Tab-separated table of C-alpha atoms in Angstrom:
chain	number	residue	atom	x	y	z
A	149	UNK	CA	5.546	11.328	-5.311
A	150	UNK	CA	7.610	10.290	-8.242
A	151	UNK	CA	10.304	12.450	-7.350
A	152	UNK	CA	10.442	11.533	-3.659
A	153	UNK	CA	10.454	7.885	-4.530
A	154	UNK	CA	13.378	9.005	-6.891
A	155	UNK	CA	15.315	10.714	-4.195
A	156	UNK	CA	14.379	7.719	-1.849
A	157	UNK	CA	16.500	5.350	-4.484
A	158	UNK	CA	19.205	8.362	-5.349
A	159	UNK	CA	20.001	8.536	-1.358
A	160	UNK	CA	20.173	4.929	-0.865
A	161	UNK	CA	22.513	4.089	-3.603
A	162	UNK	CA	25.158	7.072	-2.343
A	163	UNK	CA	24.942	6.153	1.230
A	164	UNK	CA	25.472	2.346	0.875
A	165	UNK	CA	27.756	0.855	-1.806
A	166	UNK	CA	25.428	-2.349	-1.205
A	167	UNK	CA	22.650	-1.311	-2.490
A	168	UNK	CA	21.487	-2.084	-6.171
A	169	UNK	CA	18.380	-1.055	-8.599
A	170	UNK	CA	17.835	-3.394	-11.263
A	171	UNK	CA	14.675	-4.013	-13.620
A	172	UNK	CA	13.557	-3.597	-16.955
A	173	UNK	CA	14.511	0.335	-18.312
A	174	UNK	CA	15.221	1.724	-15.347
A	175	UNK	CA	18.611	2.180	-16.568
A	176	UNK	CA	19.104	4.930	-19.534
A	177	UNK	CA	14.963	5.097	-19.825
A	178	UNK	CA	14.792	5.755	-16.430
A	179	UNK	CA	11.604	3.623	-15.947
A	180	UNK	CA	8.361	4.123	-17.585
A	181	UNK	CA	7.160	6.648	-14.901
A	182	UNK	CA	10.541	8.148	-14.745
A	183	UNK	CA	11.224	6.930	-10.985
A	184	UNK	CA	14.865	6.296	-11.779
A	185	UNK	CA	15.504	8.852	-13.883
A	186	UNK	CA	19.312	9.653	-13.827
A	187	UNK	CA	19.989	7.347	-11.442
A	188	UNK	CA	22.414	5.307	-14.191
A	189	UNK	CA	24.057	8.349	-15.338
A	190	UNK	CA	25.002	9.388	-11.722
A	191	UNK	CA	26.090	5.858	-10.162
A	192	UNK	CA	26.989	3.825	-13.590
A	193	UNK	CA	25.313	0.674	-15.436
A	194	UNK	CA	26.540	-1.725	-12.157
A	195	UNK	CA	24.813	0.193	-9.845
A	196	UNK	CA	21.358	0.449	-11.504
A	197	UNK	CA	20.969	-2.212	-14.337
A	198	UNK	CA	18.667	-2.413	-17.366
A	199	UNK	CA	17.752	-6.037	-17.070
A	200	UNK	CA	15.907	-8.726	-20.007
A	201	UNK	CA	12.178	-8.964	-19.813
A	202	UNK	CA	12.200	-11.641	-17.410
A	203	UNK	CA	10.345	-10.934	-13.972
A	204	UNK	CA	11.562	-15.055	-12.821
A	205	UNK	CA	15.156	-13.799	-13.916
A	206	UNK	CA	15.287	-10.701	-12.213
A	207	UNK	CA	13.807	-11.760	-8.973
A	208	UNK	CA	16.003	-14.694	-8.595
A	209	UNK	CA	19.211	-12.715	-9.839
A	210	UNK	CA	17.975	-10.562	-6.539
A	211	UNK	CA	18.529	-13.578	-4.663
A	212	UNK	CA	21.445	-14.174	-5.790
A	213	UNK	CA	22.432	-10.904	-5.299
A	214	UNK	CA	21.184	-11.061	-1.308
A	215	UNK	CA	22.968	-14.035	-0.605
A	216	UNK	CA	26.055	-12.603	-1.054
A	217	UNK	CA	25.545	-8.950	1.201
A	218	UNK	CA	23.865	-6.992	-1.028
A	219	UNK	CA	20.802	-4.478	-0.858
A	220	UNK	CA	18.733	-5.240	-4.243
A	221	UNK	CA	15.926	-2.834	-5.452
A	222	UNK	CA	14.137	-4.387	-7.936
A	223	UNK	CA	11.314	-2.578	-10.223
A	224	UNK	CA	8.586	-4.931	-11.733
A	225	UNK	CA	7.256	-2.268	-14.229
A	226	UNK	CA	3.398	-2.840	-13.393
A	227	UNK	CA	1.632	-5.026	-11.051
A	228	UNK	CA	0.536	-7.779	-13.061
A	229	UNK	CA	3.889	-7.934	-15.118
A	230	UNK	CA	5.406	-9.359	-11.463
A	231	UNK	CA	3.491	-12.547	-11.487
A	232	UNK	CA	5.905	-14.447	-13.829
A	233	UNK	CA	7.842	-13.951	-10.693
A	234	UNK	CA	5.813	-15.250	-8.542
A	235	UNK	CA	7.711	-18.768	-8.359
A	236	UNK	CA	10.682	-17.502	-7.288
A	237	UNK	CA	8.766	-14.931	-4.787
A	238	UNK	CA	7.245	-17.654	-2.680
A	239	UNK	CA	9.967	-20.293	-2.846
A	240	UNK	CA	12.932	-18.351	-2.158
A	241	UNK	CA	12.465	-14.698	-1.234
A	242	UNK	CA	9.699	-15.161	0.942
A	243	UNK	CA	11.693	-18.555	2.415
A	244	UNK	CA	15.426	-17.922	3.217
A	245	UNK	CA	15.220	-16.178	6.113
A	246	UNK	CA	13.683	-18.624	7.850
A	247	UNK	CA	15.022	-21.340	5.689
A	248	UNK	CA	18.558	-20.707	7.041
A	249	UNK	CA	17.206	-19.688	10.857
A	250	UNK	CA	18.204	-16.308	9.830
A	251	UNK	CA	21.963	-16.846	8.731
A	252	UNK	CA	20.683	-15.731	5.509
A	253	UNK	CA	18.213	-12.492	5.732
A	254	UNK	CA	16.847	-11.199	2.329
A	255	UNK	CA	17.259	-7.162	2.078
A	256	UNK	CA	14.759	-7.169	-1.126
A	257	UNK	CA	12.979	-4.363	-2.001
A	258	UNK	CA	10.204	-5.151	-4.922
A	259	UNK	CA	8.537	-1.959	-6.352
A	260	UNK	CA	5.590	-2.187	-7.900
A	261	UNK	CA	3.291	0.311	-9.545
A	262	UNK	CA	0.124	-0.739	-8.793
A	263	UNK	CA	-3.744	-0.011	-9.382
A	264	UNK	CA	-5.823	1.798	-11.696
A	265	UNK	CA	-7.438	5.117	-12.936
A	266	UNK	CA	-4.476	5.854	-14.875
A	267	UNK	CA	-6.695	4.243	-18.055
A	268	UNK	CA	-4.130	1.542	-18.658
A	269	UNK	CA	-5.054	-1.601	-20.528
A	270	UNK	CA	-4.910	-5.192	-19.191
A	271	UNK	CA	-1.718	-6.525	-17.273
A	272	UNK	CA	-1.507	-2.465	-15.941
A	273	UNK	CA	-3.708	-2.234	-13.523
A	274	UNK	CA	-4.214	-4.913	-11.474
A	275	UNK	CA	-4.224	-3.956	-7.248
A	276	UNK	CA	-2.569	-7.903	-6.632
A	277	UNK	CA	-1.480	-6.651	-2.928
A	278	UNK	CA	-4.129	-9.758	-1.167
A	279	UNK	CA	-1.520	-12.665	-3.204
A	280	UNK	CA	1.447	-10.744	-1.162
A	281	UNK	CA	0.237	-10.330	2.259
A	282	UNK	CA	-1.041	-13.960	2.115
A	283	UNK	CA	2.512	-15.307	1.692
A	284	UNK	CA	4.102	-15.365	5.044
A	285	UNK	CA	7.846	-13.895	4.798
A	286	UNK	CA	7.123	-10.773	2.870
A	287	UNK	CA	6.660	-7.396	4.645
A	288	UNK	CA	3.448	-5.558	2.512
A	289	UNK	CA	4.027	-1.725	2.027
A	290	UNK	CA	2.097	1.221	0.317
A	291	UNK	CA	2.892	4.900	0.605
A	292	UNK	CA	-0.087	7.046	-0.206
A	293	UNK	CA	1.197	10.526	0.484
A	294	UNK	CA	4.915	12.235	-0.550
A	295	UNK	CA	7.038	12.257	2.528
A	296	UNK	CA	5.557	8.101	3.165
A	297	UNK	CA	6.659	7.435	-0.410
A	298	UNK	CA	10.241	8.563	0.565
A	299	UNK	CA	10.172	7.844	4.240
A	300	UNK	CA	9.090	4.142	3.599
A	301	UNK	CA	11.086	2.992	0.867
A	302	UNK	CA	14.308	3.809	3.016
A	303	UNK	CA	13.015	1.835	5.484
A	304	UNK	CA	11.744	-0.836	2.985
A	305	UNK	CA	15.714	-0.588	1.443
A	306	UNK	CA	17.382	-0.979	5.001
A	307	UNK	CA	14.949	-3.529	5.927
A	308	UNK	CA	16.732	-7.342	6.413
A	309	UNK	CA	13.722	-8.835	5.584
A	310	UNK	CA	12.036	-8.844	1.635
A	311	UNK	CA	9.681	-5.921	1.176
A	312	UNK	CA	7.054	-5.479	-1.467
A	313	UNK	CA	6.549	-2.171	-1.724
A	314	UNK	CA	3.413	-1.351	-3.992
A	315	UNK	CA	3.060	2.047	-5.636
A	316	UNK	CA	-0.043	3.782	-6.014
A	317	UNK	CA	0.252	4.838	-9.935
A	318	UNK	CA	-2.345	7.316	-9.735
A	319	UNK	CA	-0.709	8.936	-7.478
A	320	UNK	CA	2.500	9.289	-8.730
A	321	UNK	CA	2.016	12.879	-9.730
A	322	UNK	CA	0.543	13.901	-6.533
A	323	UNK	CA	2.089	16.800	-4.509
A	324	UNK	CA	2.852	18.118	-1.336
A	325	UNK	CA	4.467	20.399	1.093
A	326	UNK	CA	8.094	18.519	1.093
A	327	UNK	CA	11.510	19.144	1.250
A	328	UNK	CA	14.211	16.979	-0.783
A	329	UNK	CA	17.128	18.549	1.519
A	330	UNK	CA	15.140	17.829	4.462
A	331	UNK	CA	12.616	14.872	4.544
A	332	UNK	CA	10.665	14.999	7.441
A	333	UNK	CA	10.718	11.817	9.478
A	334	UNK	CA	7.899	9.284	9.086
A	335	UNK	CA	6.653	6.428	11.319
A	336	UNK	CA	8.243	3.387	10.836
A	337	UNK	CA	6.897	0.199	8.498
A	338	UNK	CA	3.739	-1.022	10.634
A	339	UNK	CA	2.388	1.900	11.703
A	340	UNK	CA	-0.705	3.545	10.700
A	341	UNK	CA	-1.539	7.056	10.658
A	342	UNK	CA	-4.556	8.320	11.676
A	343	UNK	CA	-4.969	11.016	8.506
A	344	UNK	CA	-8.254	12.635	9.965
A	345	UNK	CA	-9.770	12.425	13.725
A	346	UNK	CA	-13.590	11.638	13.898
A	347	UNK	CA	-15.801	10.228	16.025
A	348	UNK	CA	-18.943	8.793	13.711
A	349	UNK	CA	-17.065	6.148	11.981
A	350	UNK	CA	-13.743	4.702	10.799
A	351	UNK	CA	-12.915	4.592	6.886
A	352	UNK	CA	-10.154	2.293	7.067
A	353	UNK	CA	-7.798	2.408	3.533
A	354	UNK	CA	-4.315	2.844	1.882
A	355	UNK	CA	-2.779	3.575	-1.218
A	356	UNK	CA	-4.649	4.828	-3.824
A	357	UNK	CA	-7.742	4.717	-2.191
A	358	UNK	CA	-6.371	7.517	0.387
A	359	UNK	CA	-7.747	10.807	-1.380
A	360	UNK	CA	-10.975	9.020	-2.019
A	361	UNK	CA	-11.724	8.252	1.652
A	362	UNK	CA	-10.323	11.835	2.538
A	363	UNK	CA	-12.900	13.043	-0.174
A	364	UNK	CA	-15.521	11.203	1.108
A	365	UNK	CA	-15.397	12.587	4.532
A	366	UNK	CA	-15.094	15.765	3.674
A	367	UNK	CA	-18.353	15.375	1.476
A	368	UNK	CA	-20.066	13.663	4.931
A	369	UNK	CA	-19.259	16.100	7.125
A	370	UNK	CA	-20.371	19.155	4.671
A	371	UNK	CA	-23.951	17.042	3.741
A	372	UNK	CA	-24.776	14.508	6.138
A	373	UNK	CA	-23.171	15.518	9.566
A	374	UNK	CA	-20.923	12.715	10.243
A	375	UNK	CA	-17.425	12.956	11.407
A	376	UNK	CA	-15.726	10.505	9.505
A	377	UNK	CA	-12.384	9.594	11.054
A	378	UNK	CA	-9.901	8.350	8.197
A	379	UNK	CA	-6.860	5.580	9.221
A	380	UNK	CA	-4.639	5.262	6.273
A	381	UNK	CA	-2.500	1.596	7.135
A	382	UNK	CA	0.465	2.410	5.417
A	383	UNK	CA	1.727	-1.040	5.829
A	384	UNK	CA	-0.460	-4.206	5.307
A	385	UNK	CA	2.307	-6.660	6.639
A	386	UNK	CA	3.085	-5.730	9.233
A	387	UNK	CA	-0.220	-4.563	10.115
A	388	UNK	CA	-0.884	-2.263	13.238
A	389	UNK	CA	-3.831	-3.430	14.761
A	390	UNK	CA	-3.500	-1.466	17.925
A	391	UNK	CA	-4.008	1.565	15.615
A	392	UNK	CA	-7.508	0.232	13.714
A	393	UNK	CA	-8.815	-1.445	16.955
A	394	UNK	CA	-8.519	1.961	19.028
A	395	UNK	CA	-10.042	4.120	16.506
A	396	UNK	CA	-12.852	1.536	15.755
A	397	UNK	CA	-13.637	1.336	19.493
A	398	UNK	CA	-13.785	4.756	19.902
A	399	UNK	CA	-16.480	5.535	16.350
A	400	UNK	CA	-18.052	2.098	16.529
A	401	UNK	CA	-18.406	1.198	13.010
A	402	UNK	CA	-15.792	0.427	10.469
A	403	UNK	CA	-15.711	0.791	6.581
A	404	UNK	CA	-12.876	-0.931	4.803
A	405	UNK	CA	-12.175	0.624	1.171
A	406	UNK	CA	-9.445	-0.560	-1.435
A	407	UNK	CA	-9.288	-0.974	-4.621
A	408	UNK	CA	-8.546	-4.862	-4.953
A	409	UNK	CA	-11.400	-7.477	-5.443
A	410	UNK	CA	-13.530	-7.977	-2.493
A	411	UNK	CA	-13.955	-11.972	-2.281
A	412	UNK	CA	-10.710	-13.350	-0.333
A	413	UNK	CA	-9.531	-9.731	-0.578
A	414	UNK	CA	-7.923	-7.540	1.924
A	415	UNK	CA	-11.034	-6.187	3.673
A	416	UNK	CA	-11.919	-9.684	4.663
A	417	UNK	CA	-9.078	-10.156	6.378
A	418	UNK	CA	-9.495	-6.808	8.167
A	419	UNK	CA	-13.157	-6.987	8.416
A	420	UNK	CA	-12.521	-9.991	10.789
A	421	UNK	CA	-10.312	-8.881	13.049
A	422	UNK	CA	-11.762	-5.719	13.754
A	423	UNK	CA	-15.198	-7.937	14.222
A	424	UNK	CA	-13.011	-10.353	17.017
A	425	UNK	CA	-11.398	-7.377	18.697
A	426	UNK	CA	-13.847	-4.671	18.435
A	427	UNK	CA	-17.325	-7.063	18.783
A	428	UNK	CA	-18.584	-5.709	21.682
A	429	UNK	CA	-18.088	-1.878	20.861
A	430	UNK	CA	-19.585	-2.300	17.136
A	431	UNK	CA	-22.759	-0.075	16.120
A	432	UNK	CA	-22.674	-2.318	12.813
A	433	UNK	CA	-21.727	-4.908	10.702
A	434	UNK	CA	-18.035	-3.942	9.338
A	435	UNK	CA	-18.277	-2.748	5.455
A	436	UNK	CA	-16.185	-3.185	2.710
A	437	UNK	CA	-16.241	-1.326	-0.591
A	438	UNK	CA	-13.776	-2.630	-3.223
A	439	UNK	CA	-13.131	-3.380	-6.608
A	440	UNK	CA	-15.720	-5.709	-8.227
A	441	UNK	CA	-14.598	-9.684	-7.984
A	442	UNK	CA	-13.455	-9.705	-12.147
A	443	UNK	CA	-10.567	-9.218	-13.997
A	444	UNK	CA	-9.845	-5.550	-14.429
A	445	UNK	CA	-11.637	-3.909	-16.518
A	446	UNK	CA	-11.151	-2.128	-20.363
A	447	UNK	CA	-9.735	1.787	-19.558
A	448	UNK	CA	-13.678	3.287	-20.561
A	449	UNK	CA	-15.066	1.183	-17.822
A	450	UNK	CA	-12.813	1.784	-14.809
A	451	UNK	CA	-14.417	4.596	-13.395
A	452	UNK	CA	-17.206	2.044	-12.566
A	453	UNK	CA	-14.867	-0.522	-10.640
A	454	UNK	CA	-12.519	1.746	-9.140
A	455	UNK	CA	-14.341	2.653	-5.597
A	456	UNK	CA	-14.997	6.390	-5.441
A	457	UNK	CA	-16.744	8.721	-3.055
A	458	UNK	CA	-20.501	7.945	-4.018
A	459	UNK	CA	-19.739	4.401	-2.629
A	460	UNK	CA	-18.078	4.937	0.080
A	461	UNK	CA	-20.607	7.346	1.362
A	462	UNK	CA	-23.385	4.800	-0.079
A	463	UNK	CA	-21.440	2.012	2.697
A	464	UNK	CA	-21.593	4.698	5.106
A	465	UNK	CA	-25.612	5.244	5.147
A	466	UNK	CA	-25.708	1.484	5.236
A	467	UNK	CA	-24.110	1.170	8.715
A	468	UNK	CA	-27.377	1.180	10.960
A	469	UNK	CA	-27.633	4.962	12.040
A	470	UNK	CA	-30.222	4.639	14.611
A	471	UNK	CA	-32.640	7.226	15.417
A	472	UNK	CA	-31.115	8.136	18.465
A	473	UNK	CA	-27.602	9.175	17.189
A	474	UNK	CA	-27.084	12.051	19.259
A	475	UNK	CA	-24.673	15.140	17.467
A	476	UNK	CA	-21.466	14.533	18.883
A	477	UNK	CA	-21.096	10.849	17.689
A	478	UNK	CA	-22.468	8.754	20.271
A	479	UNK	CA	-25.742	7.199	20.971
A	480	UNK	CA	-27.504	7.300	23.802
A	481	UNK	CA	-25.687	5.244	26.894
A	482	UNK	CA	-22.882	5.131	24.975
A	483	UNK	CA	-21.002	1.505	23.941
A	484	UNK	CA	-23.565	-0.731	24.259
């Protein structure tokens, strides 16, 4: 993934003359997890910029920057590092668009490593994507497979509008079946992908949290005999609700999994709308398994907040099988 995202910001920069990287090391370091590795070398100290250790500087030299036609990639080096930022995140980025009635659009791209089991320390592993999507302005992006981390971060670059796109950290050494020459195509920012067809239930996830649910319904199938069906969002803001509300019609009942805190998290917020648009076809309460509502934890004791499959299989039992489940997925009389 590392190298796609790489080859995401290499193509970028040599197709448009606009476009800039800027943060702190990604010039001769090349970032902490190598991202933009070579990328000064090949396209010069103007083009992708070692910056000071200033999140509040960088963002609003991005703004800057936008204002006057060009295409800034910024890096916030981990999650929790961006929220010095934050100020000039929701008071200008998030703002000018509609600030200016669109005369001014913001092509920002914010990457951010994000989330745990990668045993980092305090400030390194925070999953802060909830503070994001609840700003309206910002589009909310996370890749959680190879050709998505390349596909959507040349969308997220070309995009007029400000895009935080979050990277799954833990899953920056993942691999797959894909071709720098030829990236295969991906769908576009605010579309989900439905990552495994079932008919018991919907896991409903992103990001990190991706191979877990996969995991996990691999493990149900094998022990338990349901047919998990796995929706991976992709893209928070937008988010495709046509997507979640078909699949949760169809399985009728819902588990939400991510790795953020669970009060005022993200699985709230999709926990309700399936319940307005899918109340009549629902089997169950919606679920949510999460991270637990404290700060992030010391690296020894992560294992225990970070949801893995044991819990999401635990939310799974807990969604009111009744004893006339049929094989096949479907009670008796169907929908109710």
């Amino acid at each position: 993934m590392a190298q796609a995202l790489n080859r995401a910001l290499r193509d970028a920069l040599a197709e448009d003359p606009a476009v800039h990287v800027l943060g702190e090391d990604v010039g001769a370091l090349g970032g902490v997890f190598r991202v933009t590795d070579g990328l000064t070398k090949e396209f010069g100290e103007d083009r992708c910029t070692d910056t000071p250790l200033a999140e509040a500087g960088i963002l609003g030299t991005a703004v800057g920057m936008a204002m006057y036609g060009l295409r800034p990639v910024v890096e916030m080096q981990f999650d929790a590092f961006a929220y010095p930022g934050f100020e000039q995140l929701l008071s200008h980025v998030s703002r000018m668009r509609n600030r200016t009635r669109g005369r001014l659009p913001m092509p920002i791209t914010v990457r951010v490593p994000y989330g745990g089991g990668i045993g980092g320390v305090e400030h390194h592993s925070d999953s802060s994507e909830a503070y994001y999507m609840a700003t309206p302005g910002l589009h909310v992006v996370t890749p959680a497979t190879v050709a998505d981390a390349y596909g959507l971060l040349r969308r997220s670059i070309a995009s007029d509008d400000p895009v935080i796109f979050l990277e799954p950290k833990r899953l920056y050494w993942s691999k797959a079946d894909w071709s720098q020459e030829q990236p295969e195509s991906v769908p576009e920012i605010g579309r989900a992908c439905v990552r495994r067809a079932g008919t018991s239930a919907t896991l409903i996830t992103y990001g990190p949290s991706l191979p877990v649910c996969m995991e996990a319904a691999e493990a149900a199938a094998r022990d338990e005999g349901w047919d998990l069906e796995v929706v991976d969002l992709r893209s928070l803001v937008p988010f495709d609700e046509e997507t979640v509300v078909e699949s949760v019609r169809r399985t009728g009942r819902a588990v939400v999994v991510h790795e953020s805190a669970g009060f005022a998290g993200p699985g709230g917020e999709l926990a309700a709308r399936i319940s307005e648009r899918c109340f009549h076809y629902l089997e169950a309460p919606v679920l949510r398994v999460s991270g637990f509502d404290i700060p992030y934890p010391p690296p020894m004791l992560e294992k225990h907040h970070l949801p893995d499959v044991d819990r999401v299989l635990d939310a799974v039992s807990r969604l009111q099988w009744e004893s006339d489940w049929r094989a096949g997925g479907r009670p008796e009389g169907g929908v109710r």
